PDB file of C-alpha atoms in Angstrom:
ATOM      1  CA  UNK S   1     109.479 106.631 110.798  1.00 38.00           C
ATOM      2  CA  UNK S   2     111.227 103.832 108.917  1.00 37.00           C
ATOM      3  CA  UNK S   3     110.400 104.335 105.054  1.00 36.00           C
ATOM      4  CA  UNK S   4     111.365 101.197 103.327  1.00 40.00           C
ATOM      5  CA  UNK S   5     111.112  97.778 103.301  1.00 41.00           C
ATOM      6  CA  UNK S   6     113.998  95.469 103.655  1.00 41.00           C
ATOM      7  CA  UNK S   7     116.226  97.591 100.901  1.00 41.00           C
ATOM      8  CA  UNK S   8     118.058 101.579 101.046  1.00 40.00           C
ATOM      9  CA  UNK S   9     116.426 102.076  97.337  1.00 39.00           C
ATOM     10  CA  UNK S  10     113.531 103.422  97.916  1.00 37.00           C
ATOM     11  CA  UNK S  11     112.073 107.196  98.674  1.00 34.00           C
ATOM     12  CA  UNK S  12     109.737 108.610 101.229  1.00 33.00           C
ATOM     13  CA  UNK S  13     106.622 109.020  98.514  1.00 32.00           C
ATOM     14  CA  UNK S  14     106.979 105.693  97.290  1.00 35.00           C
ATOM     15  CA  UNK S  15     107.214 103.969 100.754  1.00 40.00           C
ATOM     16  CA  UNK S  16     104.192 105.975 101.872  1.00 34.00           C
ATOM     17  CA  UNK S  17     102.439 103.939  98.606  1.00 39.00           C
ATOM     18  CA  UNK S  18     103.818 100.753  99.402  1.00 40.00           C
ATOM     19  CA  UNK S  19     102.417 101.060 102.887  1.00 41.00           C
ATOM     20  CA  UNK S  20      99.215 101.913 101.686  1.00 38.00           C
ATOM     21  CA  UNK S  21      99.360  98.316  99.022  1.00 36.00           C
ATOM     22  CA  UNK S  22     100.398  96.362 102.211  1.00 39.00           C
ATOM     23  CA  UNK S  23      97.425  97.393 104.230  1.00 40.00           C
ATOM     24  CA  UNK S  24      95.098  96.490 101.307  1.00 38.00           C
ATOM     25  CA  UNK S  25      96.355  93.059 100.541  1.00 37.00           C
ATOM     26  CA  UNK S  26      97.446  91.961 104.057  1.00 36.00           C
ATOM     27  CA  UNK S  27      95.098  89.422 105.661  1.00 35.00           C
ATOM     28  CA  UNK S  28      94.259  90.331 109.454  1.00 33.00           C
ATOM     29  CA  UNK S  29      96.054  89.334 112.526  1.00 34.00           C
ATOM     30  CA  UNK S  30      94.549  86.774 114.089  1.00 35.00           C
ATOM     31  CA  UNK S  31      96.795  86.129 116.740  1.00 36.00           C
ATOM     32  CA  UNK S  32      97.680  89.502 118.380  1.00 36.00           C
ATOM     33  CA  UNK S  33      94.586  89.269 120.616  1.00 35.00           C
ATOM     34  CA  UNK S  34      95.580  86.432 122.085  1.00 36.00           C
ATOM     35  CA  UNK S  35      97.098  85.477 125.943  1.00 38.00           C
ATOM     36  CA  UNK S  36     100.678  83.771 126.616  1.00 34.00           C
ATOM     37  CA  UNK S  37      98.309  80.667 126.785  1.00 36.00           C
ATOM     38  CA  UNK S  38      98.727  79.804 123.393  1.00 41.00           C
ATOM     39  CA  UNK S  39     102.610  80.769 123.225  1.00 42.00           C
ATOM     40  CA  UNK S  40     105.424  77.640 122.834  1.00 42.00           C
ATOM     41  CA  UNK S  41     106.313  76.092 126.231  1.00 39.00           C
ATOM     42  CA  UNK S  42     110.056  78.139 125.748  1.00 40.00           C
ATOM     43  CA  UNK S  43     108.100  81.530 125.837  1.00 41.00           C
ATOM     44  CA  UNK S  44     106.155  80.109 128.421  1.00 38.00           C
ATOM     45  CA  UNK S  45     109.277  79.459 130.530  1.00 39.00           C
ATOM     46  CA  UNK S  46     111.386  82.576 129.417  1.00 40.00           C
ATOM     47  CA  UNK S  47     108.901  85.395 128.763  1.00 38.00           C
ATOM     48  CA  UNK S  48     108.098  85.655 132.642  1.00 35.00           C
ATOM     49  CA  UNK S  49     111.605  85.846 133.608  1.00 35.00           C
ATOM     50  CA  UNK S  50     112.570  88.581 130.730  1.00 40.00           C
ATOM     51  CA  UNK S  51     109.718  90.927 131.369  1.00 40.00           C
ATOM     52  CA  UNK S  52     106.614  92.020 130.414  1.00 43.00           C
ATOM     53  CA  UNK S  53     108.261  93.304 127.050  1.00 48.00           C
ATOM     54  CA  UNK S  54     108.714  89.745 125.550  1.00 80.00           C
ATOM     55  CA  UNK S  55     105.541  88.804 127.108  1.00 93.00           C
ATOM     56  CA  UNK S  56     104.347  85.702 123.899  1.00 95.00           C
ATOM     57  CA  UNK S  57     101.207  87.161 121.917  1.00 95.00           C
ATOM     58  CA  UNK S  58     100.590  84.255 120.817  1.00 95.00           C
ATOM     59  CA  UNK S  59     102.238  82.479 117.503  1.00 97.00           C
ATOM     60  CA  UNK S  60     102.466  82.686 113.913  1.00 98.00           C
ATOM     61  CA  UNK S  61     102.950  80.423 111.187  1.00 98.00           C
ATOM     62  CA  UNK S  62     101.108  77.277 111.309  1.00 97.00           C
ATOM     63  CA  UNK S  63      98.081  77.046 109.148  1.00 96.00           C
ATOM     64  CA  UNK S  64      95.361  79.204 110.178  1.00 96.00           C
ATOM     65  CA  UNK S  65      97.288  81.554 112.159  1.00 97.00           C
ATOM     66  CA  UNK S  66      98.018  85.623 110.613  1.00 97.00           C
ATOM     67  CA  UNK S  67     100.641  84.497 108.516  1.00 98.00           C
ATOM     68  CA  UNK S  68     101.328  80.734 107.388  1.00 97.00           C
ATOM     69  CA  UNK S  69     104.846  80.490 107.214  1.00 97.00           C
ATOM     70  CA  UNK S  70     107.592  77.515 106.614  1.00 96.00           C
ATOM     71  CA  UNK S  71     108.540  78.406 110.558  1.00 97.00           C
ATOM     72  CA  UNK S  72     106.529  78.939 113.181  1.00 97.00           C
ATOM     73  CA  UNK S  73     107.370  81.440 116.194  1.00 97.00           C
ATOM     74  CA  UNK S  74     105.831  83.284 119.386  1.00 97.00           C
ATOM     75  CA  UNK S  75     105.590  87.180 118.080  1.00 97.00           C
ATOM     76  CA  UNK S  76     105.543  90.013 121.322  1.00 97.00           C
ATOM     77  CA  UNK S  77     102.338  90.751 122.889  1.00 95.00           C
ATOM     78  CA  UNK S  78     100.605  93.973 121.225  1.00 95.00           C
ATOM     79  CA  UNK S  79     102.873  93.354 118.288  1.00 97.00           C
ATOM     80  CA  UNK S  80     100.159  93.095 115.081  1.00 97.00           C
ATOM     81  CA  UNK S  81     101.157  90.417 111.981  1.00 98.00           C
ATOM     82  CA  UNK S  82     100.004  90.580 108.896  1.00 96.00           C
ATOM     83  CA  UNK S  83     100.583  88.246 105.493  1.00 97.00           C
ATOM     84  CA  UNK S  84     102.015  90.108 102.582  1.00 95.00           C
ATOM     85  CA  UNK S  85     100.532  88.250  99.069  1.00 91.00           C
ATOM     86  CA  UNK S  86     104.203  89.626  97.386  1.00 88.00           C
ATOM     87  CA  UNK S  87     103.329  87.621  94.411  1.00 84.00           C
ATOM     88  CA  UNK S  88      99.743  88.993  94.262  1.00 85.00           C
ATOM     89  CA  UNK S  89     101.218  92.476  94.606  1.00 81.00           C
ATOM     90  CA  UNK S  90     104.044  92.244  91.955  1.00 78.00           C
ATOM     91  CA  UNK S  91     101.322  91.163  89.256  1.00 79.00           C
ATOM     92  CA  UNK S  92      98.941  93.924  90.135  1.00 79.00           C
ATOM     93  CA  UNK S  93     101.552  95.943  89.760  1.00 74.00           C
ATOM     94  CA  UNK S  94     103.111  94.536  86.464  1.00 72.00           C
ATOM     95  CA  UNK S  95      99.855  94.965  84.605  1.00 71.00           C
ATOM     96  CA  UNK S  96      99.418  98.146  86.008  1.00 66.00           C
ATOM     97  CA  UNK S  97      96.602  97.686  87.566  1.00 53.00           C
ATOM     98  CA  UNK S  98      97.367  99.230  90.825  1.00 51.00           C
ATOM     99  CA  UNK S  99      98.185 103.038  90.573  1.00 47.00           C
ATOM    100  CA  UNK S 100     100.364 103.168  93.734  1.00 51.00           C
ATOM    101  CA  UNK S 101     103.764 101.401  92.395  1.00 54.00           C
ATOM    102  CA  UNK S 102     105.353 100.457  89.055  1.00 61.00           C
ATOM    103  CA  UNK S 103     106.808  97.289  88.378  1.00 61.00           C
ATOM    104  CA  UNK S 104     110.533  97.993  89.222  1.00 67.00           C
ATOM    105  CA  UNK S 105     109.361  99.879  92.291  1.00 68.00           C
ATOM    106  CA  UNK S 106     107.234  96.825  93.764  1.00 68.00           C
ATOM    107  CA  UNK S 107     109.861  94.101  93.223  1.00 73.00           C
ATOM    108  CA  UNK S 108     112.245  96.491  94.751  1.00 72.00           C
ATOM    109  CA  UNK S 109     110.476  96.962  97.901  1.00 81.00           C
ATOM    110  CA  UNK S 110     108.985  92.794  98.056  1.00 91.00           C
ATOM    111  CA  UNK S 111     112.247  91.468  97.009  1.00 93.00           C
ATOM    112  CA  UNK S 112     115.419  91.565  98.507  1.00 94.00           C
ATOM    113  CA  UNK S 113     118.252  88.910  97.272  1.00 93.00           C
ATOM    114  CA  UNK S 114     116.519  85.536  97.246  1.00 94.00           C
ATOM    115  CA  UNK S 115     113.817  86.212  99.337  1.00 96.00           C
ATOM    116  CA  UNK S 116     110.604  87.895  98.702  1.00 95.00           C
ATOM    117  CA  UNK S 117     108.510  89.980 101.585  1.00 96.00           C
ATOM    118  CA  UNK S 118     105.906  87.350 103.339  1.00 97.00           C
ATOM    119  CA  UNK S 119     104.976  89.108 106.507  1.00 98.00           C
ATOM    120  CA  UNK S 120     105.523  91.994 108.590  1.00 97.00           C
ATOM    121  CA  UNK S 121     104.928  92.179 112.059  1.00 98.00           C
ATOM    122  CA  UNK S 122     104.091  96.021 113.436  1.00 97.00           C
ATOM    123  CA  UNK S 123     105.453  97.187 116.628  1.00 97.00           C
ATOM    124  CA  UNK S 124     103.343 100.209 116.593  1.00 96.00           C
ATOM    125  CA  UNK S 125     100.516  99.028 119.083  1.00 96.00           C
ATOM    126  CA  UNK S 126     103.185  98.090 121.667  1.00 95.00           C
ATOM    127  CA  UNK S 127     104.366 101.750 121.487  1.00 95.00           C
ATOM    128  CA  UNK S 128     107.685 101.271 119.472  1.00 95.00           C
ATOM    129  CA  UNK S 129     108.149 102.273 115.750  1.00 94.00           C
ATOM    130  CA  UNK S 130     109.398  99.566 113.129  1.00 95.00           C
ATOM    131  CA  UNK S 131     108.930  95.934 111.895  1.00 96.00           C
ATOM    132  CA  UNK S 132     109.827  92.656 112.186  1.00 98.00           C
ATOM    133  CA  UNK S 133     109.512  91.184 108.924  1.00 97.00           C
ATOM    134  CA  UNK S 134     109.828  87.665 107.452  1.00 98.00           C
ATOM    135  CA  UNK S 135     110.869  86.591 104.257  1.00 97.00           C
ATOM    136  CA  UNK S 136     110.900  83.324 102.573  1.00 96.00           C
ATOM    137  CA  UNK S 137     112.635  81.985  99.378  1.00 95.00           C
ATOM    138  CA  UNK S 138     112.050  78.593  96.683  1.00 92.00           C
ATOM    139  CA  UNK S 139     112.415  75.579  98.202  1.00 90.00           C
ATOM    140  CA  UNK S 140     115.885  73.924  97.213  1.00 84.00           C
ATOM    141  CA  UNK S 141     118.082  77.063  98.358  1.00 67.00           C
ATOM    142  CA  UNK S 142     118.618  76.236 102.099  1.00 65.00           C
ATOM    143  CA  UNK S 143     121.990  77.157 102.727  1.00 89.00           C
ATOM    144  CA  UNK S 144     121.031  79.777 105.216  1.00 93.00           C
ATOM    145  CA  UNK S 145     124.474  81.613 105.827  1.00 94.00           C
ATOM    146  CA  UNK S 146     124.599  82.095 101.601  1.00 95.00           C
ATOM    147  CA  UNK S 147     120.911  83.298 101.584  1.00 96.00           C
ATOM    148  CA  UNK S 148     121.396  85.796 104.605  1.00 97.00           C
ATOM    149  CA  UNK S 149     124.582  87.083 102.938  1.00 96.00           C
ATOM    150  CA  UNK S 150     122.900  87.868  99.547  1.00 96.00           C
ATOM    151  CA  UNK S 151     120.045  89.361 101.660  1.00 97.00           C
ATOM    152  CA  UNK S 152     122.189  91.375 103.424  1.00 97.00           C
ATOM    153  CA  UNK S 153     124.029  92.627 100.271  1.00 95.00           C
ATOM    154  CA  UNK S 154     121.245  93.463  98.475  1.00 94.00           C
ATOM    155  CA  UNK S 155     120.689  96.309 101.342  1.00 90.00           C
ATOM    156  CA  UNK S 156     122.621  98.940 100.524  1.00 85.00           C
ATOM    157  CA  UNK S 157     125.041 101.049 102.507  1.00 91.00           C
ATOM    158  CA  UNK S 158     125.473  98.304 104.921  1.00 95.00           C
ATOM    159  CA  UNK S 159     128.523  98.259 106.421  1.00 96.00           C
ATOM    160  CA  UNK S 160     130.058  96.262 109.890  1.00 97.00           C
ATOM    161  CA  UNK S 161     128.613  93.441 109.411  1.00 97.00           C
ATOM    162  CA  UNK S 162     128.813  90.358 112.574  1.00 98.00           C
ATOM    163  CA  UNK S 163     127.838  86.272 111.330  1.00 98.00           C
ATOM    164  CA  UNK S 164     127.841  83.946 113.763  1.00 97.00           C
ATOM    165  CA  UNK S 165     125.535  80.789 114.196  1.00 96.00           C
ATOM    166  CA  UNK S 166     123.052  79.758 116.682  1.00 95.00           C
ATOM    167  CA  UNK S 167     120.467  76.927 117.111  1.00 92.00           C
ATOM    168  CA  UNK S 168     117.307  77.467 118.879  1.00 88.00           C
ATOM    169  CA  UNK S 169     115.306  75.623 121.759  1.00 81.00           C
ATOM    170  CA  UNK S 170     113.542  73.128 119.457  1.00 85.00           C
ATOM    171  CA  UNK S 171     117.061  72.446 117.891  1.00 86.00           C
ATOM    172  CA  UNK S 172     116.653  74.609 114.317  1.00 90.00           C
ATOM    173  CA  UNK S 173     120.093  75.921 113.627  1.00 92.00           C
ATOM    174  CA  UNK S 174     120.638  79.280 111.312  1.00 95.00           C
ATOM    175  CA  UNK S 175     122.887  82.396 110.871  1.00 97.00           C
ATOM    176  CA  UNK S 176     122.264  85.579 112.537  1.00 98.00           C
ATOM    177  CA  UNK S 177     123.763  88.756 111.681  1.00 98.00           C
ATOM    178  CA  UNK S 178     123.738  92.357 113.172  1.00 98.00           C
ATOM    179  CA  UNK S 179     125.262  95.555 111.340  1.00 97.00           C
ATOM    180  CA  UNK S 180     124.844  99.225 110.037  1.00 97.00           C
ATOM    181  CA  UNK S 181     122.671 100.618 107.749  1.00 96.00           C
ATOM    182  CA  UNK S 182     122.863 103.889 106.326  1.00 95.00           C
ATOM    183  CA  UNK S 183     120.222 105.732 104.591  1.00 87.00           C
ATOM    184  CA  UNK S 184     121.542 108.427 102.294  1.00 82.00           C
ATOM    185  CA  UNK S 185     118.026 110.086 102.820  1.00 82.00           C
ATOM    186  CA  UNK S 186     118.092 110.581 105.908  1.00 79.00           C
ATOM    187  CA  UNK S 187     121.674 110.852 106.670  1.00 84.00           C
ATOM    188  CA  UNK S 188     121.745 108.819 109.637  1.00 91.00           C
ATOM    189  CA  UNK S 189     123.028 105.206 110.100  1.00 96.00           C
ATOM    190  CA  UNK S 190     121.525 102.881 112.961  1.00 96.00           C
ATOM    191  CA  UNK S 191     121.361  99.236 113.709  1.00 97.00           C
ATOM    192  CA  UNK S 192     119.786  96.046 111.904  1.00 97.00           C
ATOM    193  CA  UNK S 193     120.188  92.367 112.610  1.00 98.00           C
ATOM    194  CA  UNK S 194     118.829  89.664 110.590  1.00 98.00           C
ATOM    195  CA  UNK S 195     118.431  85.878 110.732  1.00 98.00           C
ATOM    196  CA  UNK S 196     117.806  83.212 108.101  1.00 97.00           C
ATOM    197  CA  UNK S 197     117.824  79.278 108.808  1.00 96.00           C
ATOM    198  CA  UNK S 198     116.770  76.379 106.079  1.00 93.00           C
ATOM    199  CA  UNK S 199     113.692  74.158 105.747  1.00 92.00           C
ATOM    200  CA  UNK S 200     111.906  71.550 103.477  1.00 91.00           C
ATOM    201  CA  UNK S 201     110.095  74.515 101.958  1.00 93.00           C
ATOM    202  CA  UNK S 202     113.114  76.652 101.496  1.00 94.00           C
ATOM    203  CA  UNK S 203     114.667  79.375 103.283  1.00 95.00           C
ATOM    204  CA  UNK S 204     113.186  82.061 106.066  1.00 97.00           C
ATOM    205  CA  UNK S 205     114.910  85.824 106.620  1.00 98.00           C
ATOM    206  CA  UNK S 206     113.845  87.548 109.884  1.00 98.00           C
ATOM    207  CA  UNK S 207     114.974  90.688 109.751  1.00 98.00           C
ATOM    208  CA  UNK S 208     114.858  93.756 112.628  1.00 98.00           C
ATOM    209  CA  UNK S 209     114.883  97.549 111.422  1.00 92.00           C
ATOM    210  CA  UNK S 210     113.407  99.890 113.449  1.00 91.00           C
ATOM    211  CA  UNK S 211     113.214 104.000 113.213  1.00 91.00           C
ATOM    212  CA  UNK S 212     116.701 104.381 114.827  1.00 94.00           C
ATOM    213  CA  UNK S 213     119.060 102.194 116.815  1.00 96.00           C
ATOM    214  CA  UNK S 214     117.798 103.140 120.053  1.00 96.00           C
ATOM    215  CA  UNK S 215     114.065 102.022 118.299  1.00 95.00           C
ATOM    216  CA  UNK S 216     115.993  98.879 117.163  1.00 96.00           C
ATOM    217  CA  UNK S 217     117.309  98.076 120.871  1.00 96.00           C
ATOM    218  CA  UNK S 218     114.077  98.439 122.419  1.00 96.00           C
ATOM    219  CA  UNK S 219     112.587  96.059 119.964  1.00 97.00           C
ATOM    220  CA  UNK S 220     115.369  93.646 120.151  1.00 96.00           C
ATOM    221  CA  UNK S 221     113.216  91.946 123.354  1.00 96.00           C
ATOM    222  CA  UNK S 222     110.240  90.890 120.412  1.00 97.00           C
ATOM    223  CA  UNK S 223     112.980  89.661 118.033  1.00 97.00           C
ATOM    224  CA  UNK S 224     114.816  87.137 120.747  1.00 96.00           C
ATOM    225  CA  UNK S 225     111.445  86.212 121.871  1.00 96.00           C
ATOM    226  CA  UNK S 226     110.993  85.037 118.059  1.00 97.00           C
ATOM    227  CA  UNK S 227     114.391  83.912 117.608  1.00 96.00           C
ATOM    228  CA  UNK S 228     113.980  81.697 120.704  1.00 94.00           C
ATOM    229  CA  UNK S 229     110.596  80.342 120.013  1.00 95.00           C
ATOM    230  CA  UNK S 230     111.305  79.196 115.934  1.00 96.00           C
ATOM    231  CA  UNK S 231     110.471  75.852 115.007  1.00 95.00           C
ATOM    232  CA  UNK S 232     109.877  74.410 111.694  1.00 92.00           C
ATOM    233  CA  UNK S 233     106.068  73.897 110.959  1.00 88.00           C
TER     234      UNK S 233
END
C-alpha cells in the first residue's frame, strides 16, 4: 500500500497515524454517490467513449460539493473525496493536542513545496490502491510550471522527470509532469505524474501516486478524466 503523502520522508508507523488524522478530520464525500448526470458536458461526451473506467462520479470543488476547491473537476465513479482541514491538523498537532503526529511530522506529510494537502480522492472502492490528491497554495503565486517544480523537488528521490504544457476543454492552461519516484523503504521505484495550473485564489497541484506503476497506470483513466474536466470555480 502507498505509505505517504505527497513526500519520500516519511515511515510506515507514522503514515499509518497520518491516515488515521485524515479520516478524523476529513468531511464526507458527498459526491461519490452520484450518476454521470451531474458530471461536466466534456465527461459527458468523453467518458462513454473511454470506458466504463472514467465513467464521471460526479464533481468536486464548487461550494457544497466533498471538497471546495479553487478548481472544479469530474472525479471517477466509485472513487471517494474527502477535504483535508491541513491547517486544522498542523495546529492540533503543534499544541500537541493530537497524540498521533508531532509538529515536524504533520507539516511534513500536509506540506510539500508551496502547497499544502487539501483533498485526497481514494481509489480503493473502485478496486485500485492509491490517491489522487489536490493541493492548493496562497493566492499571488500562480506561476504554475515554478510551483509544480518546487513540488516536485520537495519529493525526494525523484528522478526522470517530463514538463510539458497542456490546456484543458474549458481553456485552463497548466504544466503536467510524469517521473520516478523511489522509496528507499521499500526499495522499489514506480511512476508519478503531477499537474499544477494558476487561479485568482492561487495555485492547484494534482498529483497521481499509486501502490506501484502498474497501480499508477490503471488509475491514470481517473486522473485524465480530472485533467480533462478542470475548470476554474
Amino acid at each position: 500500500m502507498q505509505v505517504r503523502v505527497g513526500s519520500g520522508r516519511g515511515v510506515v508507523v507514522v503514515a499509518v497515524a497520518l491516515a488515521a488524522v485524515l479520516g478524523g478530520c476529513a468531511k464526507s464525500a458527498d459526491g461519490d454517490g452520484k450518476d454521470a448526470a451531474n458530471a461536466s458536458p466534456a465527461a459527458k461526451g468523453e467518458g462513454a467513449a473511454q470506458g466504463a473506467a472514467t465513467a464521471s462520479g460526479g464533481s468536486i470543488g464548487a461550494a457544497g460539493s466533498a471538497c471546495e476547491l479553487p478548481v472544479r473537476f469530474d472525479i471517477a465513479k466509485h472513487w471517494k473525496a474527502k477535504a483535508i482541514d491541513a491547517e486544522a491538523e498542523l495546529s492540533k498537532a503543534s499544541k500537541g493536542s493530537d497524540g498521533d503526529l508531532s509538529g515536524s511530522l504533520a507539516d511534513a506529510f500536509l506540506r510539500q513545496g508551496p502547497v499544502t494537502a487539501a483533498c485526497e480522492i481514494d481509489a480503493k472502492p473502485a478496486g485500485h490502491i492509491g490517491f489522487l490528491r489536490v493541493w492548493t497554495g496562497k493566492a499571488g503565486k500562480a506561476d504554475a510550471g515554478s510551483v509544480l517544480r518546487e513540488f516536485v523537488a520537495a519529493e525526494d528521490n525523484v528522478s526522470k522527470e517530463r514538463y510539458h504544457s497542456f490546456r484543458t476543454g474549458s481553456g485552463l492552461t497548466g504544466v503536467e509532469v510524469e517521473y520516478l519516484y523511489t522509496s528507499k523503504l521499500l526499495d522499489e521505484t514506480k511512476t508519478e505524474t503531477a499537474l499544477a495550473v494558476g487561479t485568482p485564489d492561487g495555485p492547484v497541484v494534482l498529483h497521481l501516486g499509486g501502490m506501484d506503476t502498474e497501480e499508477h497506470e490503471a488509475m491514470r483513466p481517473a486522473y485524465e478524466l480530472a485533467k480533462r474536466t478542470l475548470e476554474s470555480t
